[in-house]
Coordinates of C-alpha atoms in Angstrom, one line a residue:
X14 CA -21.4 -38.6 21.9
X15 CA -24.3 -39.7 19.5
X16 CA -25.3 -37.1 17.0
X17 CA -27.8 -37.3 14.5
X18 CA -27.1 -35.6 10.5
X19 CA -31.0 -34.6 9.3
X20 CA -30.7 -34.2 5.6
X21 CA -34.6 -35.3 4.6
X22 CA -33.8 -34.8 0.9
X23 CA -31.2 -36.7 -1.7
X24 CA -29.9 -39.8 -0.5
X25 CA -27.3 -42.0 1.0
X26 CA -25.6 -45.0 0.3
X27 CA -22.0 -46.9 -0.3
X28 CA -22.1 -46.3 -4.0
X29 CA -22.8 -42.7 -3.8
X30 CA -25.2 -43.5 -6.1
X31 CA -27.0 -40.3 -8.5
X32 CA -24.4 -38.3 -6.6
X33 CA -24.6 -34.9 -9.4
X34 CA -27.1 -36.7 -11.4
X35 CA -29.6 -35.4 -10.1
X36 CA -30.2 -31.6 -8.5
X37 CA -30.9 -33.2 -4.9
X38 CA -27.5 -35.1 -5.0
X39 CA -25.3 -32.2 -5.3
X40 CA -22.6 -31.6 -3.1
X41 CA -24.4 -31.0 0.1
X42 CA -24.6 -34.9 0.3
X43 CA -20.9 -35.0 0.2
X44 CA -20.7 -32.1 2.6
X45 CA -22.7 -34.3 5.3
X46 CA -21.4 -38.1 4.4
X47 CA -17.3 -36.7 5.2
X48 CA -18.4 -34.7 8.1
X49 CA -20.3 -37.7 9.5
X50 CA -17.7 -40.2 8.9
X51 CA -14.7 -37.6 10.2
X52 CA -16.9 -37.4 13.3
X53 CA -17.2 -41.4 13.4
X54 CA -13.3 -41.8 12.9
X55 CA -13.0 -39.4 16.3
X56 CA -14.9 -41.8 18.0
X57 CA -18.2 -40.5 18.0
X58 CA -21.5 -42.0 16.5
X59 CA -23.5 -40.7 13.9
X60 CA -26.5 -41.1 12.1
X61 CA -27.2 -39.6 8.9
X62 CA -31.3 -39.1 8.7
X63 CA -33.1 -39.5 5.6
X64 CA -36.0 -40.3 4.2
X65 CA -36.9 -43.7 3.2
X66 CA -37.8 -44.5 -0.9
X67 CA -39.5 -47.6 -2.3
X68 CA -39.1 -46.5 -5.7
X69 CA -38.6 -49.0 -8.3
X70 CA -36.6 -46.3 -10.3
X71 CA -34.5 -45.9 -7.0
X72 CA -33.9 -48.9 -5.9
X73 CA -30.8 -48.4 -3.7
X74 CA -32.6 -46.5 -1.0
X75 CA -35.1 -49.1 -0.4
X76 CA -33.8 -50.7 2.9
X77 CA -34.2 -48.9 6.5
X78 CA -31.1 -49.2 7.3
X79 CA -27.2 -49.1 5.3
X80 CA -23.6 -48.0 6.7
X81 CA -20.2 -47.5 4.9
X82 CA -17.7 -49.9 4.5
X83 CA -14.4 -49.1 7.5
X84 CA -17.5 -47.0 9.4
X85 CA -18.4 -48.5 12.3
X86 CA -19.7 -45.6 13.9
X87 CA -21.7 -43.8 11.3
X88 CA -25.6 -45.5 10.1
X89 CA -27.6 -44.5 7.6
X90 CA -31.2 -44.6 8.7
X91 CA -34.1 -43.6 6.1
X92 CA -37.2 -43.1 7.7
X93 CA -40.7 -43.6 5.8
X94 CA -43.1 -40.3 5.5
X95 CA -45.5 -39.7 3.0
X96 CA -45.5 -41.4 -0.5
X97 CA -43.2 -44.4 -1.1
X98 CA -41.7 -42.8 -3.9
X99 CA -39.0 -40.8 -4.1
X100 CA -40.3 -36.8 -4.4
X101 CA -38.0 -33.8 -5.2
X102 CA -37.1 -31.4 -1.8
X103 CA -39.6 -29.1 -3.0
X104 CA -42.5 -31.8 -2.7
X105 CA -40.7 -33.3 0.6
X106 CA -42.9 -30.1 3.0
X107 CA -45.9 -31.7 3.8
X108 CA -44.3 -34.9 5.1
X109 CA -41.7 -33.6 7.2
X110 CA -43.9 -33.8 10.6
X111 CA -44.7 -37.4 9.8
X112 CA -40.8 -37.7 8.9
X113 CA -40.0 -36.3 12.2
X114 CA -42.6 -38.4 14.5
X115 CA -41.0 -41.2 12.6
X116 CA -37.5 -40.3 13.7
X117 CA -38.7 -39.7 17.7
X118 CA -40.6 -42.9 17.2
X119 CA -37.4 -44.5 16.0
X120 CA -34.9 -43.4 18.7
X121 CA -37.3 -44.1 21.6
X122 CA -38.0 -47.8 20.5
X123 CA -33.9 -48.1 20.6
X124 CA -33.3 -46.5 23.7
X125 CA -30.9 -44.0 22.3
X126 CA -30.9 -40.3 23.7
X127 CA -29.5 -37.6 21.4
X128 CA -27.0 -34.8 22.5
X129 CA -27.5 -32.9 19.7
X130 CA -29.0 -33.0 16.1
X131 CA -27.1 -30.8 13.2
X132 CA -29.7 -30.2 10.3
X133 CA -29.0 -29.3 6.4
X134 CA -31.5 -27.3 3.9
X135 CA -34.3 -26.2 5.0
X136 CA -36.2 -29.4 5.3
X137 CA -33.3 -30.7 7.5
X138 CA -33.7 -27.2 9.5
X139 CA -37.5 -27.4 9.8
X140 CA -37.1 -31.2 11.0
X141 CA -34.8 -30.2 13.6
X142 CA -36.6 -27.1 15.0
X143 CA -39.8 -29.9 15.2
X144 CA -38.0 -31.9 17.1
X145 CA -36.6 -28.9 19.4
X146 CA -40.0 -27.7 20.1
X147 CA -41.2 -31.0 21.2
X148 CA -38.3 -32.3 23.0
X149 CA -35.9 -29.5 23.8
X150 CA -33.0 -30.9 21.9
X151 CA -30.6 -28.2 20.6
X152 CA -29.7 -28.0 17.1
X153 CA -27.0 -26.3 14.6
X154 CA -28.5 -25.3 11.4
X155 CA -26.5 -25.5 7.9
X156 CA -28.3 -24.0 5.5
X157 CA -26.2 -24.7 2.2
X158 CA -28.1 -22.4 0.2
X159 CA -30.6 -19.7 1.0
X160 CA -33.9 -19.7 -0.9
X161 CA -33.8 -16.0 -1.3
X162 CA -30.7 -16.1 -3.1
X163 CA -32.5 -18.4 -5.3
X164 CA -35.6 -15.9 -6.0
X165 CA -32.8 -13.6 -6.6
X166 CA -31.2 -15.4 -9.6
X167 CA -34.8 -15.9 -11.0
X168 CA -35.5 -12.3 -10.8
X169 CA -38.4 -12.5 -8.8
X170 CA -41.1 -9.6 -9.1
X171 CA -44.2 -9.8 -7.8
X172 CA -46.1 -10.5 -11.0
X173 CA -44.2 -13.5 -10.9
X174 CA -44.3 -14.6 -7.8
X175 CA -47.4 -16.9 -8.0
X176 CA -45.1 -19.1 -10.9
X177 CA -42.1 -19.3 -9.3
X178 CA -43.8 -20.8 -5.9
X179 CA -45.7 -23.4 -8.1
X180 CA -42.5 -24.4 -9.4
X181 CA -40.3 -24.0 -6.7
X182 CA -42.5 -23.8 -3.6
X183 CA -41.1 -20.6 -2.0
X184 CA -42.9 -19.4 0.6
X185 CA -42.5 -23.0 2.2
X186 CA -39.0 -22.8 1.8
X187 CA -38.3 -19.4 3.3
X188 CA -40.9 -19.9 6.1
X189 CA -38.7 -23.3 7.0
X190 CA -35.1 -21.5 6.7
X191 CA -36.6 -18.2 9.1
X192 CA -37.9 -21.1 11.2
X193 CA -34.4 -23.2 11.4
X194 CA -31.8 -20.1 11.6
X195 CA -34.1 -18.5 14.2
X196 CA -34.6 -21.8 16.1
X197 CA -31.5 -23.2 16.1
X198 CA -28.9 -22.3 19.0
X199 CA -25.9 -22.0 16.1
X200 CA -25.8 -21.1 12.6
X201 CA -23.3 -22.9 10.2
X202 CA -21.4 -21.1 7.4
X203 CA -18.8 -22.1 5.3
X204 CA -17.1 -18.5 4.8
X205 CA -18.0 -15.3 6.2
X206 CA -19.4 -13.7 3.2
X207 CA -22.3 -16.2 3.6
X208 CA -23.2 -15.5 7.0
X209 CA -23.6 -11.9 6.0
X210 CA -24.7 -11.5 2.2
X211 CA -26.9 -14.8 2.8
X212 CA -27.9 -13.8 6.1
X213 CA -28.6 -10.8 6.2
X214 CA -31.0 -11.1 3.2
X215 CA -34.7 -8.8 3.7
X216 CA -36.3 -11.9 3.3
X217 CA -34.7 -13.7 6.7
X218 CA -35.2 -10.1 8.5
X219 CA -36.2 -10.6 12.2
X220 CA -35.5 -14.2 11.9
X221 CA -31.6 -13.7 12.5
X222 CA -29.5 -11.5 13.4
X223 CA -26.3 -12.8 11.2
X224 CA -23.6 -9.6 13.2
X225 CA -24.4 -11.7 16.6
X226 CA -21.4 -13.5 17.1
X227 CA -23.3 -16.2 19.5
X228 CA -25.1 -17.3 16.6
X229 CA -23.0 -18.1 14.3
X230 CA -20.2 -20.4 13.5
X231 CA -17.5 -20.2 10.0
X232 CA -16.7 -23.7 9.5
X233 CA -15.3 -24.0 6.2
X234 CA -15.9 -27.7 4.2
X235 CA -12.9 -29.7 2.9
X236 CA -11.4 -32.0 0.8
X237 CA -11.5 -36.0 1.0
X238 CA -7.4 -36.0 0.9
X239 CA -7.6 -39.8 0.7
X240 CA -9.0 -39.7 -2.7
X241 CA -8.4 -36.5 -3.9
X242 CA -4.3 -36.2 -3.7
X243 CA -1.4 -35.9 -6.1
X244 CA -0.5 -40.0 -6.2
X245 CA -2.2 -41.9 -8.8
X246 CA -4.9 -44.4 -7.5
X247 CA -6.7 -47.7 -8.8
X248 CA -8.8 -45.5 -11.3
X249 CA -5.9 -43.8 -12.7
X250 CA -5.3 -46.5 -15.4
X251 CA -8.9 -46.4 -16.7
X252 CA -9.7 -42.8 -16.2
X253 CA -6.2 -41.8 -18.3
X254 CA -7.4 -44.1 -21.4
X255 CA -11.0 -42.5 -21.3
X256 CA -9.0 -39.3 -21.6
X257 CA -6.5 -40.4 -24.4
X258 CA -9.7 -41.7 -26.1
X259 CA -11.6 -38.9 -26.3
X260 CA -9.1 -37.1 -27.3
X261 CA -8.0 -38.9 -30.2
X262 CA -12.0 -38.9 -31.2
X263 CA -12.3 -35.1 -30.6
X264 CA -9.2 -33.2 -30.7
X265 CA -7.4 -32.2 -34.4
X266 CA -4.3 -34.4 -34.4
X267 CA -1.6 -31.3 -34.3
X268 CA -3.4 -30.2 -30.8
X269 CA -3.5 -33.7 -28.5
X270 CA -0.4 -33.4 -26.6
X271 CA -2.5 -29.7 -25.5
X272 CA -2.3 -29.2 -21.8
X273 CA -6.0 -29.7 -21.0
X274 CA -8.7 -27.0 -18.9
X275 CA -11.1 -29.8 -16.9
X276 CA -14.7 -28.1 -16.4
X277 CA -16.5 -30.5 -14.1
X278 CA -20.1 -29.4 -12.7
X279 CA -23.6 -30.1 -13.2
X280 CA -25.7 -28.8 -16.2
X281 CA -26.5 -25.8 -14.1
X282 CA -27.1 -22.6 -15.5
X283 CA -25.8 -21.6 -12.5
X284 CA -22.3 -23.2 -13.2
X285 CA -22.2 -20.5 -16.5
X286 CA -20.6 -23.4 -18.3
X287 CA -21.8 -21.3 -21.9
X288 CA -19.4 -18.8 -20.3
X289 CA -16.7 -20.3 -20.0
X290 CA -17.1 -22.2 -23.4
X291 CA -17.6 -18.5 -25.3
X292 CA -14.8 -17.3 -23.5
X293 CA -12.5 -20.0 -25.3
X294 CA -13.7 -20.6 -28.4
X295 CA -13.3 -16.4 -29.1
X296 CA -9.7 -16.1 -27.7
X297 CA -7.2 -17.5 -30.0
X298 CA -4.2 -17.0 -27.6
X299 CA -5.8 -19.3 -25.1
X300 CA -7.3 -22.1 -27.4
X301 CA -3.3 -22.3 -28.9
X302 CA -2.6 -22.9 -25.6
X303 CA -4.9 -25.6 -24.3
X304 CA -7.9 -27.8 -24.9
X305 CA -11.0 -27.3 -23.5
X306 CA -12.9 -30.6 -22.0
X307 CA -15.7 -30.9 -20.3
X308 CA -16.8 -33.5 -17.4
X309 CA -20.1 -34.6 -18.0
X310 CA -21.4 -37.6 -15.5
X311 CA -23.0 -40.6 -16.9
X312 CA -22.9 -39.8 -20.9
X313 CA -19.6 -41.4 -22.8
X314 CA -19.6 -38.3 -25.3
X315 CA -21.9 -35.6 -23.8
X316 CA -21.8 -33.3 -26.5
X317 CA -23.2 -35.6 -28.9
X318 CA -25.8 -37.6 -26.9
X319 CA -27.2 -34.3 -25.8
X320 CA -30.7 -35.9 -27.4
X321 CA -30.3 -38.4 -24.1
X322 CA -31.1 -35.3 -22.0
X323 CA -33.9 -32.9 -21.1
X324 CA -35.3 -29.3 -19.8
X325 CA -32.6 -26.8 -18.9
X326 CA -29.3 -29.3 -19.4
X327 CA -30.8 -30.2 -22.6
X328 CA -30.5 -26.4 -23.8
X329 CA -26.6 -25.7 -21.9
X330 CA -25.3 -28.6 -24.4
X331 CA -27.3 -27.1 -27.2
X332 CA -26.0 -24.0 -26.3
X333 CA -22.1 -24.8 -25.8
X334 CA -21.9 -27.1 -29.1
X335 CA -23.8 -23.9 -30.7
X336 CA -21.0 -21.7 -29.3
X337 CA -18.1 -24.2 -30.5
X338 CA -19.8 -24.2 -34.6
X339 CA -19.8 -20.7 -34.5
X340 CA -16.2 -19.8 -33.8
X341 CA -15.3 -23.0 -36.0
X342 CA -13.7 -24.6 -33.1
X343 CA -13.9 -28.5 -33.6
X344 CA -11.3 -30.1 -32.7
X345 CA -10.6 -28.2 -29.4
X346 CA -13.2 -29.1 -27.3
X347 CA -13.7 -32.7 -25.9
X348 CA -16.2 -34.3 -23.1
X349 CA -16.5 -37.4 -21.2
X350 CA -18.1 -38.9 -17.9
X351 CA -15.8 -38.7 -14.4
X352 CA -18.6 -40.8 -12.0
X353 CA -17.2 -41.3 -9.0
X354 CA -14.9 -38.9 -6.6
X355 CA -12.6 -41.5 -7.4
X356 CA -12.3 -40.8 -11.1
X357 CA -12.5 -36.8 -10.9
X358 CA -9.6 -37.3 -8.8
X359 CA -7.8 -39.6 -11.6
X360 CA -9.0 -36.4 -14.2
X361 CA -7.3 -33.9 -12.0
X362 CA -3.7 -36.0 -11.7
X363 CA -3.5 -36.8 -15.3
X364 CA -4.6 -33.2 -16.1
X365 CA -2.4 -31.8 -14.2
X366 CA 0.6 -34.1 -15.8
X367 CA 0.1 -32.1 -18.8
X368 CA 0.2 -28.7 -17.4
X369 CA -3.5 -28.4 -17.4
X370 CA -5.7 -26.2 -15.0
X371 CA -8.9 -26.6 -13.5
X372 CA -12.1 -24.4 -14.4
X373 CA -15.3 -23.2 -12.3
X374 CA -16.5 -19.8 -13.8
X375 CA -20.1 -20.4 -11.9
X376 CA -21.9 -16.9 -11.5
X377 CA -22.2 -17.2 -8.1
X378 CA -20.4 -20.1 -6.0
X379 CA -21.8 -20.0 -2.1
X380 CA -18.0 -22.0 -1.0
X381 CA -16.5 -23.7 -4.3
X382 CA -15.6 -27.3 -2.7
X383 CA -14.6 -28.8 -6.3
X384 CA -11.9 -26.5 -7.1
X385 CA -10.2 -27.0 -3.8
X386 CA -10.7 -31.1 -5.1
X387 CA -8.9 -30.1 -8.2
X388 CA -5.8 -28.1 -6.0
X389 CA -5.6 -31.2 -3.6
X390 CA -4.5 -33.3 -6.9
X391 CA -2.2 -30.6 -8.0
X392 CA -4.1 -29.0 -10.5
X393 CA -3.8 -25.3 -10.3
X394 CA -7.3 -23.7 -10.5
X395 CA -8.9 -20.4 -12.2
X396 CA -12.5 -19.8 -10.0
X397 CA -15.3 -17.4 -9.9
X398 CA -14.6 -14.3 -7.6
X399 CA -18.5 -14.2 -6.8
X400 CA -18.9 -16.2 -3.7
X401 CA -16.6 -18.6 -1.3
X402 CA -13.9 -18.7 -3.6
X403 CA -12.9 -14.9 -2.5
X404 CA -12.1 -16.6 0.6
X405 CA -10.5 -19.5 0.4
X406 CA -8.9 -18.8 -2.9
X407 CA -6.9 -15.1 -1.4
X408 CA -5.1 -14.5 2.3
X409 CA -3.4 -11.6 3.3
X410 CA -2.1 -11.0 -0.1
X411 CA -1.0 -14.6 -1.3
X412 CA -2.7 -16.0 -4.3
X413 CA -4.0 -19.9 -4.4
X414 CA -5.7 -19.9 -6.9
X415 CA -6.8 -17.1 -9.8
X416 CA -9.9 -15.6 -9.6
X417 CA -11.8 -13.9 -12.4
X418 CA -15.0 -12.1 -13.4
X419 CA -17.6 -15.0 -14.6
X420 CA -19.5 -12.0 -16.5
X421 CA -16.3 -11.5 -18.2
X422 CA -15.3 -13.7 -21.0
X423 CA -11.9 -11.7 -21.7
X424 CA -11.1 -12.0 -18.2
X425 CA -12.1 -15.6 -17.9
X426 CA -9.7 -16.2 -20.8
X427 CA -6.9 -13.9 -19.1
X428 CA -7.5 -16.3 -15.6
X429 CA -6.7 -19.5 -17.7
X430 CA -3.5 -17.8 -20.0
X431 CA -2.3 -16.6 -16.8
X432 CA -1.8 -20.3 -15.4
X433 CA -1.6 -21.9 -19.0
X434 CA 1.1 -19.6 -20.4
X435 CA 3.9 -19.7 -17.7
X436 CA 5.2 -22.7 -16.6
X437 CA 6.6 -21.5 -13.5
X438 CA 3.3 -19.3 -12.7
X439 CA 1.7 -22.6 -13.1
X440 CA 4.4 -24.2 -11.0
X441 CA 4.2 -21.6 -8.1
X442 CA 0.1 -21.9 -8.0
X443 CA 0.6 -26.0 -8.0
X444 CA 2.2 -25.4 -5.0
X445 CA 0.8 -23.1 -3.1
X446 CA -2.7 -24.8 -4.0
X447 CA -1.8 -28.5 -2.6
X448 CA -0.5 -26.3 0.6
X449 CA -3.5 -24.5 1.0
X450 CA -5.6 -27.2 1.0
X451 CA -3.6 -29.8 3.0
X452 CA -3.4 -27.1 5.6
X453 CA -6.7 -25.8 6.2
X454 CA -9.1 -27.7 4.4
X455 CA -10.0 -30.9 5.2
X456 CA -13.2 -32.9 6.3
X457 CA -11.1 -33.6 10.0
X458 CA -10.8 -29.8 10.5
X459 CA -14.4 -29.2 9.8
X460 CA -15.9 -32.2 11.8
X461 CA -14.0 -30.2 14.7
X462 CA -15.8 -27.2 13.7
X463 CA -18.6 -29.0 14.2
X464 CA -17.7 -30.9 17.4
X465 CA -17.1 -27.3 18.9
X466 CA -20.5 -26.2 17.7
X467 CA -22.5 -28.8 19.6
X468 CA -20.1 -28.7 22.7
X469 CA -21.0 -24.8 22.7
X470 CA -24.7 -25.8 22.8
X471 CA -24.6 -28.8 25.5
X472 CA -22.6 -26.4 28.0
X473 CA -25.4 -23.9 27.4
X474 CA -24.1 -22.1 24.6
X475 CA -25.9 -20.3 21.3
X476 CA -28.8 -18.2 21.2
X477 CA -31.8 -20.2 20.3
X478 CA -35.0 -18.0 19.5
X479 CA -38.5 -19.0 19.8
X480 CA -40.4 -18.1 16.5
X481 CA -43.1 -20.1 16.5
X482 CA -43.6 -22.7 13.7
X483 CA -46.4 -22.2 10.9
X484 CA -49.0 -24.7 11.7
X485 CA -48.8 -25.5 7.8
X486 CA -45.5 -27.6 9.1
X487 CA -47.1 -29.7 12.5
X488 CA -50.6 -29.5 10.6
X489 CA -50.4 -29.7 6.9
X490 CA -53.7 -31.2 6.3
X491 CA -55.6 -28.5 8.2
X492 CA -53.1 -25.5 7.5
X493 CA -51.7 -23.8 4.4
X494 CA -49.1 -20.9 3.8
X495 CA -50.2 -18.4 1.1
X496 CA -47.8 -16.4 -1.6
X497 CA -48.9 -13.1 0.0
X498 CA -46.7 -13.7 3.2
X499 CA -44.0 -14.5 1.0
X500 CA -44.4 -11.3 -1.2
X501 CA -44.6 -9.5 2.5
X502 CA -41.1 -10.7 3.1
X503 CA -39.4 -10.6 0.2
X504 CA -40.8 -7.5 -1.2
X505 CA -41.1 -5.4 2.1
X506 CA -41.4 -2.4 0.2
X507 CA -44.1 -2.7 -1.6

């Protein structure tokens, strides 16, 4: 079967390159290179869709075409549409018709006939839902995250509406997601909480219906288990004399042989790194317990070459060094870079040599990949209860991993004594983490989810509706969407 990934936004290459630098190389590229090369190691081939840049700050995505090394079976193909240069998602709207004739162009000069194509974001939704209308081809739509939820976090009123869509470009964003979820003939979630919470938001009413079984499909993500596993690797060495050097420049002397708590995300607000930072500085009983360090890609000593950064990631270093001056605690917080999967995965093993747990205190996490990352290498890991992790973190009863309040800082600290305090608490969650993991998952059980999917559409399958699309999307240059249909959605009260 030939299957095509459309992910419009980011980029793809060997290197991974900018993967978490940037906020369009978060994890949703990971999410779609494994399931793409899980799908290529069954046999199938893939092509993962995205959009070409000739960029001289960018350089790596210049070329057409690029594979992965030991793939065979999976192409990268980046496709030209509007501007040369590389544009954030939230300029990528007005190009993705041009994107997608490209892409039919593309496929009929090679002769190749899709089954299916299974689309990511919005943009990838839209694109797919394009190419549906105008060819019939059936798609499964994974939306990652919901722009709703995002007007939620940023307390949107409607005085400030008008802002936000400059900025953000909202009522393209939801038009595209009602468009894709409605369009497609299955919906892809990665827990069940997000097909109904996310869902069944006001803003996506009469778009979806997320308690119609036919539409949707749970198919939780998973962990790279040949990189991220308890037995040390080729980065091992060098990651463990990063570690021992920042430590000896950072930690008071009495405190280094610490166990250590590994926060690694991006400079999010999101993330509530601040949080979790406040929460240890102000509890003695946990910082005589453990050190705090925090994963910063790309910088050699975040927390003092926070001048090297800008905007919003800028102000959570300002804020966290702020928070570690005013409880006096120097000397128990450290930072370095991790900047590849290979080398988080060295941070995890050597952390979890020293009794050390893993940390994600985000407000809200839609699945939590990374902590599952952390519990593949054996550390055990304290997680947010707002999101995914309620899932894959609790079954009937048994505990994988601790979750806590991230609104909470005395419970955040209680998550981390909890692990740090008892060896054989610490022990038992080691355990039962690397188990859970190992048994249910991994990028081969979620390709399958996948596989499924499409095989439920080609033997006629789904639900696919028929909402028409926006002529802003086939015709941007003649068509426009304005912020009073998005007020209408989101605010239907009103």
């Amino acid at each position: 079967m030939q299957l095509a990934f459309l992910n419009p936004q980011g980029n793809f290459d060997a290197a991974d390159s900018y993967w978490t630098e940037h906020p369009d190389f978060g994890g949703q590229l990971v999410y779609v290179k494994e399931v793409a090369l899980a799908l290529g190691q069954m046999g199938h081939r893939v092509d993962i869709v995205t959009r070409q840049i000739v960029d001289s700050a960018w350089p790596e995505f210049a070329g057409g075409e690029d594979r992965y090394p030991d793939a065979p079976n999976v192409r990268i193909l980046r496709l030209p549409a509007g501007p040369p240069q590389f544009l954030p998602k939230e300029q990528l709207w007005p190009h993705l018709a041009e994107w997608v004739d490209r892409l039919l162009a593309f496929y009929d000069d090679e002769g190749s006939v899709l089954a299916a194509y299974t689309t990511h974001y919005g943009d990838g939704g839209l694109a797919g839902a394009l190419i549906q209308a105008r060819r019939g081809t059936p798609f499964t739509f994974t939306g990652h995250s919901l722009g709703a939820q995002k007007m939620d976090k940023l307390h949107a009123t409607p005085k400030t509406l008008a802002e936000l869509d400059q900025r953000f470009h909202f009522k393209e964003r939801i038009m595209a997601e009602r468009v894709a979820m409605n369009r497609a003939g299955i919906v892809i979630t990665s827990t069940a909480q997000e097909r109904f919470e996310q869902y069944g938001h006001p803003a996506y009413r009469g778009a979806v219906d997320p308690t119609n079984d036919a539409r949707f499909r749970v198919v939780p993500p998973g962990a790279n288990l040949r990189i991220f596993n308890p037995t040390p690797g080729p980065a091992d060495a060098v990651v463990s004399e990063r570690i021992a050097s920042a430590i000896v420049r950072d930690i008071a002397t009495q405190r280094r042989r610490l166990p250590l708590i590994i926060a690694s995300s991006r400079l999010d607000r999101k993330k509530n790194l601040t949080g979790l930072v406040e929460a240890f500085v102000a509890t003695p009983e946990l910082r005589a317990l453990a050190n705090l360090a925090l994963v910063v890609r790309g910088l050699e000593n975040p927390l003092t070459q926070r001048d090297q950064l800008h905007g919003e990631e800028r102000a959570i270093l300002d804020e966290i060094a702020a928070a570690v001056a005013a409880q006096g605690a120097e000397g128990r917080v450290t930072s370095f870079p991790l900047n590849s999967q290979e080398e988080l995965a060295a941070g995890y093993r050597i952390a979890a040599a020293d009794g050390g747990v893993f940390a994600l205190t985000a407000l809200y996490e839609p699945f939590g990949l990374a902590p599952l990352e952390a519990m593949a290498c054996g550390l055990p890991a304290v997680v947010t209860r707002n999101g995914g992790p309620s899932e894959s973190m609790v079954e009937d009863g048994r505990e994988f991993g601790v979750l806590v309040d991230p609104t909470d800082p005395i419970d955040i600290a209680r998550g981390l004594r909890r692990l740090l305090a008892d060896e054989a608490v610490w022990d038992e969650f080691r355990r039962a983490g690397m188990e859970r993991v190992e048994s249910r998952y991994t990028w081969e059980r979620t390709a399958a989810g996948y596989l499924a999917a499409v095989e439920t559409l080609l033997a006629g399958g789904g639900a696919p509706g028929d909402m028409p699309i926006p002529a802003a999307f086939t015709d941007p240059e003649q068509a426009t969407l304005d912020v009073a249909t998005l007020s209408a959605l989101y605010f239907p009260e009103t």
